[in-house]
Tab-separated table of C-alpha atoms in Angstrom:
chain	number	residue	atom	x	y	z
V	17	MET	CA	-15.044	-20.014	0.408
V	18	ALA	CA	-14.199	-16.406	-0.323
V	19	TYR	CA	-10.744	-15.048	-1.139
V	20	THR	CA	-9.630	-18.140	-3.031
V	21	GLN	CA	-9.696	-16.987	-6.666
V	22	GLU	CA	-6.328	-17.531	-8.323
V	23	ILE	CA	-4.824	-14.422	-9.884
V	24	SER	CA	-4.255	-14.727	-13.628
V	25	ARG	CA	-4.603	-12.884	-16.917
V	26	HIS	CA	-8.273	-13.882	-16.966
V	27	ASN	CA	-8.925	-12.896	-13.347
V	28	LYS	CA	-6.632	-9.982	-12.625
V	29	ALA	CA	-5.755	-8.628	-9.202
V	30	CYS	CA	-6.126	-4.973	-8.248
V	31	PHE	CA	-3.941	-3.186	-5.718
V	32	LEU	CA	-4.779	0.398	-4.802
V	33	PHE	CA	-2.357	2.421	-2.677
V	34	LEU	CA	-3.653	5.548	-0.924
V	35	LEU	CA	-0.743	7.748	0.182
V	36	ASP	CA	-0.987	10.597	2.684
V	37	GLN	CA	0.915	13.534	1.149
V	38	SER	CA	0.137	16.102	3.859
V	39	TYR	CA	2.733	18.510	5.257
V	40	SER	CA	3.428	16.359	8.326
V	41	MET	CA	4.991	13.755	6.025
V	42	GLU	CA	8.048	16.058	6.131
V	43	GLU	CA	8.706	14.774	9.651
V	44	PRO	CA	11.299	12.043	10.253
V	45	LEU	CA	10.100	8.444	10.368
V	46	GLY	CA	10.561	6.456	13.557
V	47	ALA	CA	13.134	8.852	15.099
V	48	SER	CA	15.393	8.356	12.064
V	49	GLN	CA	16.938	11.104	9.966
V	50	ASN	CA	14.817	10.263	6.909
V	51	ARG	CA	11.519	11.965	6.108
V	52	LYS	CA	8.344	9.901	6.158
V	53	CYS	CA	7.546	10.902	2.573
V	54	ASP	CA	10.987	9.751	1.365
V	55	GLU	CA	10.771	6.390	3.113
V	56	LEU	CA	7.207	5.895	1.887
V	57	VAL	CA	8.035	6.433	-1.793
V	58	ALA	CA	11.130	4.232	-1.445
V	59	ALA	CA	8.934	1.411	-0.131
V	60	ILE	CA	6.276	1.856	-2.841
V	61	ASN	CA	8.846	2.143	-5.655
V	62	GLY	CA	10.495	-1.027	-4.341
V	63	TRP	CA	7.146	-2.838	-4.278
V	64	LEU	CA	6.360	-1.768	-7.843
V	65	GLN	CA	9.770	-2.970	-9.014
V	66	ASN	CA	9.333	-6.342	-7.313
V	67	MET	CA	5.875	-6.833	-8.829
V	68	ALA	CA	7.128	-5.927	-12.316
V	69	ILE	CA	9.961	-8.454	-11.934
V	70	ARG	CA	7.597	-11.178	-10.702
V	71	ALA	CA	5.262	-10.545	-13.635
V	72	SER	CA	8.092	-10.825	-16.169
V	73	GLY	CA	8.588	-13.978	-18.223
V	74	ASP	CA	9.980	-15.225	-21.507
V	75	GLN	CA	7.230	-13.437	-23.416
V	76	GLY	CA	7.449	-10.132	-21.552
V	77	ILE	CA	5.391	-8.866	-18.625
V	78	LYS	CA	2.223	-10.840	-17.877
V	79	ASP	CA	-0.863	-8.662	-17.582
V	80	TRP	CA	-2.115	-10.191	-14.336
V	81	MET	CA	-2.745	-7.166	-12.120
V	82	ASP	CA	-3.874	-3.552	-12.139
V	83	ILE	CA	-2.300	-1.018	-9.816
V	84	GLY	CA	-3.294	2.423	-8.602
V	85	VAL	CA	-1.114	4.768	-6.556
V	86	LEU	CA	-3.107	7.785	-5.390
V	87	GLY	CA	-1.882	10.674	-3.275
V	88	TYR	CA	-4.081	12.953	-1.193
V	89	ARG	CA	-3.533	16.361	0.391
V	90	THR	CA	-5.036	19.888	0.305
V	91	ASP	CA	-4.016	23.009	-1.559
V	92	GLN	CA	-3.317	26.440	-0.042
V	93	ARG	CA	-7.050	27.147	0.157
V	94	GLY	CA	-7.717	23.889	1.973
V	95	MET	CA	-9.343	22.245	-1.045
V	96	PRO	CA	-8.735	18.484	-1.452
V	97	ILE	CA	-6.233	17.271	-4.028
V	98	ILE	CA	-6.790	13.623	-4.955
V	99	GLU	CA	-4.598	12.521	-7.845
V	100	SER	CA	-2.432	9.776	-9.230
V	101	ALA	CA	0.995	9.804	-7.605
V	102	LEU	CA	2.492	8.213	-10.723
V	103	ARG	CA	4.559	10.562	-12.862
V	104	GLY	CA	6.086	10.509	-16.333
V	105	PRO	CA	4.124	8.655	-19.043
V	106	LEU	CA	1.638	7.347	-16.434
V	107	ALA	CA	0.844	10.751	-14.913
V	108	GLY	CA	-2.868	11.353	-14.403
V	109	ARG	CA	-3.852	7.683	-14.729
V	110	SER	CA	-5.607	6.351	-11.641
V	111	ILE	CA	-5.300	2.616	-12.371
V	112	VAL	CA	-2.775	1.066	-14.769
V	113	SER	CA	-1.670	-2.466	-15.617
V	114	ILE	CA	1.541	-4.025	-14.322
V	115	CYS	CA	2.682	-3.955	-17.971
V	116	ASP	CA	2.379	-0.159	-17.948
V	117	ILE	CA	4.318	-0.040	-14.683
V	118	GLY	CA	7.136	-2.248	-15.920
V	119	MET	CA	7.618	-0.302	-19.129
V	120	ASN	CA	7.226	3.272	-17.849
V	121	PRO	CA	9.343	4.326	-14.870
V	122	ILE	CA	10.010	8.062	-14.653
V	123	ARG	CA	13.744	7.444	-14.512
V	124	ILE	CA	16.401	5.038	-13.265
V	125	ASP	CA	18.318	6.244	-10.210
V	126	GLN	CA	21.747	5.034	-9.138
V	127	ARG	CA	21.856	3.922	-5.496
V	128	MET	CA	24.482	2.270	-3.333
V	129	GLN	CA	23.567	-1.125	-1.920
V	130	PHE	CA	25.313	-2.293	1.242
V	131	ILE	CA	26.021	-6.037	1.338
V	132	PRO	CA	28.426	-8.178	3.405
V	133	ASP	CA	31.484	-9.589	1.635
V	134	GLU	CA	31.329	-13.395	1.999
V	135	GLU	CA	35.125	-13.742	2.234
V	136	THR	CA	36.041	-10.899	4.591
V	137	GLY	CA	32.739	-10.276	6.359
V	138	GLU	CA	33.125	-6.561	5.737
V	139	VAL	CA	30.221	-4.501	4.412
V	140	ILE	CA	30.862	-3.307	0.872
V	141	GLN	CA	29.006	-0.836	-1.320
V	142	ILE	CA	27.696	-1.994	-4.673
V	143	PRO	CA	26.065	0.443	-7.124
V	144	CYS	CA	22.631	-0.621	-8.314
V	145	GLU	CA	19.961	0.792	-10.593
V	146	VAL	CA	16.579	1.612	-9.057
V	147	PRO	CA	13.530	2.429	-11.220
V	148	ILE	CA	11.387	5.303	-9.935
V	149	TRP	CA	7.652	5.794	-10.515
V	150	ILE	CA	6.699	8.229	-7.745
V	151	ASP	CA	8.448	11.095	-5.968
V	152	PRO	CA	7.855	12.477	-2.460
V	153	VAL	CA	5.208	15.153	-1.847
V	154	ALA	CA	4.441	16.797	1.507
V	155	GLU	CA	2.069	19.759	1.691
V	156	GLY	CA	-1.321	20.784	3.021
V	157	GLY	CA	-3.780	18.804	5.106
V	158	THR	CA	-5.287	15.297	5.264
V	159	PRO	CA	-8.633	14.977	3.399
V	160	MET	CA	-9.047	11.291	4.230
V	161	CYS	CA	-12.811	11.123	3.658
V	162	HIS	CA	-12.440	12.542	0.152
V	163	MET	CA	-9.724	9.975	-0.540
V	164	PHE	CA	-11.858	7.017	0.513
V	165	TYR	CA	-14.813	8.321	-1.490
V	166	HIS	CA	-12.599	8.597	-4.582
V	167	ALA	CA	-11.261	5.063	-3.994
V	168	LYS	CA	-14.820	3.756	-3.720
V	169	GLU	CA	-15.761	5.333	-7.053
V	170	LEU	CA	-12.686	3.904	-8.784
V	171	LEU	CA	-13.120	0.380	-7.464
V	172	SER	CA	-16.845	0.312	-8.179
V	173	VAL	CA	-15.984	0.613	-11.878
V	174	TRP	CA	-13.101	-1.888	-11.682
V	175	ILE	CA	-15.287	-4.513	-9.985
V	176	GLN	CA	-17.970	-4.167	-12.651
V	177	GLU	CA	-15.304	-4.989	-15.238
V	178	HIS	CA	-13.767	-7.863	-13.195
V	179	PRO	CA	-16.656	-9.476	-11.268
V	180	TYR	CA	-14.958	-12.866	-10.761
V	181	SER	CA	-11.507	-11.624	-9.705
V	182	PHE	CA	-9.907	-11.771	-6.283
V	183	PRO	CA	-11.269	-8.664	-4.509
V	184	PRO	CA	-9.246	-5.450	-4.749
V	185	ILE	CA	-6.742	-4.823	-1.964
V	186	VAL	CA	-6.500	-1.229	-0.727
V	187	VAL	CA	-3.403	-0.188	1.248
V	188	HIS	CA	-3.806	3.178	2.982
V	189	ILE	CA	-0.694	4.763	4.526
V	190	THR	CA	-1.012	7.875	6.684
V	191	ASP	CA	0.606	9.666	9.603
V	192	GLY	CA	-2.336	11.636	10.973
V	193	GLU	CA	-6.027	12.088	11.572
V	194	SER	CA	-8.627	12.884	8.949
V	195	GLN	CA	-9.251	16.615	8.611
V	196	ASP	CA	-12.485	16.440	6.601
V	197	GLY	CA	-14.723	14.430	8.913
V	198	ASP	CA	-15.110	10.903	10.265
V	199	PRO	CA	-13.595	8.489	7.721
V	200	ILE	CA	-15.030	5.313	9.250
V	201	PRO	CA	-18.444	5.328	7.468
V	202	ILE	CA	-17.022	5.916	3.971
V	203	ALA	CA	-14.222	3.387	4.593
V	204	GLN	CA	-16.873	0.838	5.560
V	205	GLU	CA	-18.792	1.644	2.368
V	206	LEU	CA	-15.575	0.959	0.448
V	207	THR	CA	-15.196	-2.460	2.057
V	208	GLN	CA	-18.828	-3.318	1.256
V	209	LEU	CA	-17.865	-3.405	-2.422
V	210	ALA	CA	-17.324	-6.986	-3.532
V	211	THR	CA	-16.506	-9.316	-6.374
V	212	GLN	CA	-17.975	-12.817	-6.368
V	213	ASP	CA	-14.874	-13.892	-4.413
V	214	GLY	CA	-15.332	-11.526	-1.455
V	215	ASN	CA	-15.354	-7.950	-0.214
V	216	VAL	CA	-12.720	-5.312	-0.867
V	217	LEU	CA	-9.876	-5.593	1.656
V	218	LEU	CA	-8.690	-2.382	3.340
V	219	PHE	CA	-5.360	-2.320	5.144
V	220	ASN	CA	-4.274	0.776	7.106
V	221	CYS	CA	-0.711	1.657	8.107
V	222	HIS	CA	0.176	4.569	10.396
V	223	LEU	CA	3.677	6.062	10.186
V	224	SER	CA	5.125	7.584	13.346
V	225	MET	CA	7.972	10.012	13.965
V	226	MET	CA	8.359	8.517	17.448
V	227	ALA	CA	10.419	5.451	18.270
V	228	SER	CA	7.347	3.883	19.903
V	229	ASP	CA	6.180	0.298	20.129
V	230	SER	CA	4.386	-0.670	16.939
V	231	PHE	CA	1.062	-2.495	16.758
V	232	MET	CA	0.961	-4.990	13.893
V	233	PHE	CA	-2.270	-6.797	12.951
V	234	PRO	CA	-4.151	-6.370	16.262
V	235	ALA	CA	-7.269	-8.482	16.867
V	236	THR	CA	-8.924	-6.054	19.315
V	237	PRO	CA	-8.635	-2.307	19.970
V	238	ALA	CA	-7.529	-3.001	23.544
V	239	GLY	CA	-4.228	-1.277	24.231
V	240	LEU	CA	-4.302	1.000	21.204
V	241	PRO	CA	-2.928	4.387	22.276
V	242	ASP	CA	-5.405	6.959	20.928
V	243	GLN	CA	-8.504	7.765	18.877
V	244	LEU	CA	-6.597	7.730	15.585
V	245	ALA	CA	-5.428	4.182	16.248
V	246	TYR	CA	-8.986	3.168	17.139
V	247	ALA	CA	-10.349	4.722	13.927
V	248	LEU	CA	-7.762	2.922	11.771
V	249	PHE	CA	-8.600	-0.339	13.552
V	250	GLU	CA	-12.329	0.118	12.880
V	251	MET	CA	-11.643	0.774	9.182
V	252	SER	CA	-9.294	-2.183	8.676
V	253	SER	CA	-10.455	-5.526	7.281
V	254	ILE	CA	-10.190	-8.760	9.237
V	255	LEU	CA	-7.484	-10.849	7.590
V	256	PRO	CA	-8.885	-13.615	5.368
V	257	GLU	CA	-7.755	-17.118	6.278
V	258	SER	CA	-5.028	-17.267	3.619
V	259	PHE	CA	-3.569	-13.951	4.782
V	260	TYR	CA	-3.763	-15.008	8.423
V	261	HIS	CA	-1.849	-18.237	7.798
V	262	HIS	CA	0.689	-16.429	5.618
V	263	ALA	CA	1.349	-13.933	8.435
V	264	VAL	CA	1.734	-16.700	11.011
V	265	MET	CA	4.235	-18.450	8.737
V	266	GLU	CA	6.130	-15.154	8.501
V	267	GLY	CA	6.466	-15.120	12.283
V	268	PHE	CA	3.700	-12.721	13.328
V	269	PRO	CA	2.055	-13.835	16.621
V	270	LEU	CA	-1.519	-13.243	15.496
V	271	GLN	CA	-4.778	-13.806	17.310
V	272	PRO	CA	-8.050	-14.835	15.610
V	273	GLY	CA	-9.767	-11.782	14.189
V	274	ALA	CA	-6.486	-10.003	13.435
V	275	ARG	CA	-6.956	-6.961	11.233
V	276	GLY	CA	-4.903	-5.503	8.407
V	277	MET	CA	-3.512	-2.641	10.437
V	278	ALA	CA	-0.159	-1.317	11.620
V	279	PHE	CA	0.292	1.592	14.030
V	280	ASN	CA	3.495	3.481	14.896
V	281	ALA	CA	5.238	1.785	11.992
V	282	ASP	CA	8.878	2.429	11.140
V	283	MET	CA	10.548	1.552	7.822
V	284	VAL	CA	10.952	-2.129	8.740
V	285	CYS	CA	7.300	-2.404	9.778
V	286	LEU	CA	6.190	-0.562	6.636
V	287	ILE	CA	7.966	-3.019	4.336
V	288	GLN	CA	6.670	-5.998	6.330
V	289	PHE	CA	3.177	-4.546	6.149
V	290	LEU	CA	3.324	-4.013	2.379
V	291	ASN	CA	4.568	-7.544	1.781
V	292	MET	CA	2.049	-9.157	4.115
V	293	GLY	CA	-0.808	-7.035	2.828
V	294	THR	CA	-0.267	-7.753	-0.844
V	295	GLN	CA	1.633	-11.012	-1.366
V	296	ALA	CA	-0.623	-13.474	0.451
V	297	ALA	CA	-3.245	-13.403	-2.302
V	298	PRO	CA	-3.550	-16.686	-4.284
V	299	GLY	CA	-1.137	-16.737	-7.192
V	300	LEU	CA	1.246	-14.110	-5.759
V	301	ARG	CA	3.152	-16.378	-3.396
């Protein structure tokens, strides 16, 4: 059976995030007051922090996964910019180990955390430290085809070096249509890459500025609102059995054939999507 390889130092995992950094990411997310690009980097920074904590042990951070965070947009001439979204010591590196992540945040921000007081029931503010690896970017257009081609090239090399590992998981987060052609064929080429444990998994999440009904892990394109939603559905992988059962246990009412896709996602859906899309792999539970 595919998608059963345990994640370990000997058989590392690979998570590749593809982040839309186009100008429309300046828009508010889900009718909130917060920009899509701000909410997106908050979610990714939070995920990176959680993974670094989970990889930490008595002997330091276990080297059990590689991570890439790539941003894509165009410059003022319309030329594609595909680059690592990581900054600081990791700037310019497409794929790094979780050890590199844990040891090299750009900075530590102070944030206020709102939690209920157990005695009074009132909500109190507690200062907390938040490590930051990426900052928001919003400019230019959406060269999605170039992004998927770049991801394919990166993962082709990674798979050659890790042929027995759990297949790489790609999480693509966007708010708009591709502006450099039809992305479906190149996305399908990406998901044809495979380790001996299965094909690359591609999950797609669409962020909306509208307070619309979200579509989480649909099994068919029926009812999807537009061509963009259909394209993201066509590009998204069918959930492997372990992911499907994990999602059902998390309360998602899935149908057989459910795909790794979310449409019209708000911040809550985005965090649910990240967790479901990355933490159901064997060894990460």
